[in-house]
Amino acid sequence: MKTLQSCVYSTLLAPITAATTARTANLDCQGADYATISIACGAELNTNSTNVVVSLKESDDTTASNFATFNSTYAFTIDNTAAAEAVLHVDLNGRKRYLQIGLTPDTTTNGPVLTSVVGILQKEVAASANTNNADYVKVG
């Protein structure tokens, strides 16, 4: 099996245009080794809306108050003066079961921003011994 075939794709936050609306979504990472989270932001509507705040948290359950930031690099701002995409790569070894992505557009009410988030979970797979589809072939 090829590596990309072992991935599970999830739309965490469907595309929506919102101003000042904080949105969150949880990703169940049970059985996965790695997570990639892709955040897409449309270009600002006007100069009043220039940032989208992103936070990634973790928890053992889905109770909102139990989620906590585990790494300060996963709390940042995307400048969406032009359309922008941010991609987070998370090694899930030693992490809690659930990740929670949070997006909060700039607080200017007349500057809505189009945002969406896709989560990709991957289980590490050993390379196939079949030479027709192997990632590598060991000889000898």
mmCIF file of C-alpha atoms in Angstrom, residues 48-133:
data_model
loop_
_atom_site.group_PDB
_atom_site.id
_atom_site.type_symbol
_atom_site.label_atom_id
_atom_site.label_comp_id
_atom_site.label_asym_id
_atom_site.label_seq_id
_atom_site.Cartn_x
_atom_site.Cartn_y
_atom_site.Cartn_z
ATOM 1 C CA ASN A 48 -10.372 46.150 8.111
ATOM 2 C CA SER A 49 -9.857 42.379 8.255
ATOM 3 C CA THR A 50 -6.274 41.200 8.183
ATOM 4 C CA ASN A 51 -5.762 38.219 10.482
ATOM 5 C CA VAL A 52 -7.125 34.833 11.466
ATOM 6 C CA VAL A 53 -6.095 33.491 14.869
ATOM 7 C CA VAL A 54 -5.347 29.745 14.909
ATOM 8 C CA SER A 55 -5.020 27.461 17.920
ATOM 9 C CA LEU A 56 -4.432 23.731 18.121
ATOM 10 C CA LYS A 57 -5.170 21.979 21.405
ATOM 11 C CA GLU A 58 -5.400 18.404 22.693
ATOM 12 C CA SER A 59 -7.496 16.415 25.161
ATOM 13 C CA ASP A 60 -8.243 12.849 26.228
ATOM 14 C CA ASP A 61 -11.960 13.454 25.649
ATOM 15 C CA THR A 62 -14.228 15.857 23.754
ATOM 16 C CA THR A 63 -15.218 18.036 26.729
ATOM 17 C CA ALA A 64 -14.483 21.577 25.533
ATOM 18 C CA SER A 65 -13.008 22.764 28.846
ATOM 19 C CA ASN A 66 -10.457 19.901 28.889
ATOM 20 C CA PHE A 67 -8.611 20.979 25.722
ATOM 21 C CA ALA A 68 -5.238 22.599 26.371
ATOM 22 C CA THR A 69 -2.486 23.990 24.162
ATOM 23 C CA PHE A 70 0.418 21.537 24.100
ATOM 24 C CA ASN A 71 2.897 23.514 22.022
ATOM 25 C CA SER A 72 3.082 27.301 21.729
ATOM 26 C CA THR A 73 3.984 27.083 18.032
ATOM 27 C CA TYR A 74 0.434 25.829 17.414
ATOM 28 C CA ALA A 75 -1.070 29.166 18.511
ATOM 29 C CA PHE A 76 -0.442 31.784 15.830
ATOM 30 C CA THR A 77 -1.987 34.309 13.460
ATOM 31 C CA ILE A 78 -2.404 33.966 9.685
ATOM 32 C CA ASP A 79 -2.085 37.243 7.768
ATOM 33 C CA ASN A 80 -4.689 36.954 5.026
ATOM 34 C CA THR A 81 -4.014 40.204 3.182
ATOM 35 C CA ALA A 82 -3.825 37.791 0.237
ATOM 36 C CA ALA A 83 -5.268 34.266 0.242
ATOM 37 C CA ALA A 84 -3.177 32.100 2.553
ATOM 38 C CA GLU A 85 -2.797 28.499 3.664
ATOM 39 C CA ALA A 86 -1.206 27.216 6.841
ATOM 40 C CA VAL A 87 -0.263 23.566 7.279
ATOM 41 C CA LEU A 88 0.373 21.969 10.661
ATOM 42 C CA HIS A 89 2.202 18.645 10.965
ATOM 43 C CA VAL A 90 1.751 16.831 14.265
ATOM 44 C CA ASP A 91 3.580 13.699 15.411
ATOM 45 C CA LEU A 92 0.877 11.967 17.440
ATOM 46 C CA ASN A 93 3.205 9.681 19.392
ATOM 47 C CA GLY A 94 2.703 10.598 23.052
ATOM 48 C CA ARG A 95 -0.190 12.967 22.220
ATOM 49 C CA LYS A 96 -3.705 12.765 23.606
ATOM 50 C CA ARG A 97 -6.498 11.169 21.557
ATOM 51 C CA TYR A 98 -8.281 14.321 20.341
ATOM 52 C CA LEU A 99 -6.956 17.433 18.632
ATOM 53 C CA GLN A 100 -9.066 20.578 18.479
ATOM 54 C CA ILE A 101 -8.487 23.222 15.819
ATOM 55 C CA GLY A 102 -9.805 26.715 16.493
ATOM 56 C CA LEU A 103 -10.111 29.612 14.029
ATOM 57 C CA THR A 104 -11.112 33.154 14.920
ATOM 58 C CA PRO A 105 -11.222 35.760 12.147
ATOM 59 C CA ASP A 106 -10.329 39.382 12.890
ATOM 60 C CA THR A 107 -12.882 41.063 15.137
ATOM 61 C CA THR A 108 -13.915 43.626 12.535
ATOM 62 C CA THR A 109 -17.574 42.938 11.779
ATOM 63 C CA ASN A 110 -17.438 44.290 8.223
ATOM 64 C CA GLY A 111 -14.500 42.144 7.188
ATOM 65 C CA PRO A 112 -15.727 38.557 6.709
ATOM 66 C CA VAL A 113 -13.134 35.910 5.824
ATOM 67 C CA LEU A 114 -13.623 32.592 4.011
ATOM 68 C CA THR A 115 -11.969 29.789 6.021
ATOM 69 C CA SER A 116 -11.896 25.999 5.921
ATOM 70 C CA VAL A 117 -9.885 23.210 7.571
ATOM 71 C CA VAL A 118 -9.047 19.681 6.422
ATOM 72 C CA GLY A 119 -7.455 17.058 8.687
ATOM 73 C CA ILE A 120 -5.386 14.168 7.344
ATOM 74 C CA LEU A 121 -4.517 11.211 9.584
ATOM 75 C CA GLN A 122 -1.809 8.746 8.657
ATOM 76 C CA LYS A 123 -0.775 5.424 10.087
ATOM 77 C CA GLU A 124 2.866 4.565 9.485
ATOM 78 C CA VAL A 125 2.970 1.650 7.053
ATOM 79 C CA ALA A 126 5.783 -0.757 6.352
ATOM 80 C CA ALA A 127 6.899 -0.879 2.730
ATOM 81 C CA SER A 128 5.564 -3.747 0.642
ATOM 82 C CA ALA A 129 7.931 -6.546 -0.385
ATOM 83 C CA ASN A 130 6.169 -6.770 -3.755
ATOM 84 C CA THR A 131 8.491 -5.204 -6.355
ATOM 85 C CA ASN A 132 5.511 -3.979 -8.408
ATOM 86 C CA ASN A 133 4.436 -1.454 -5.773
#
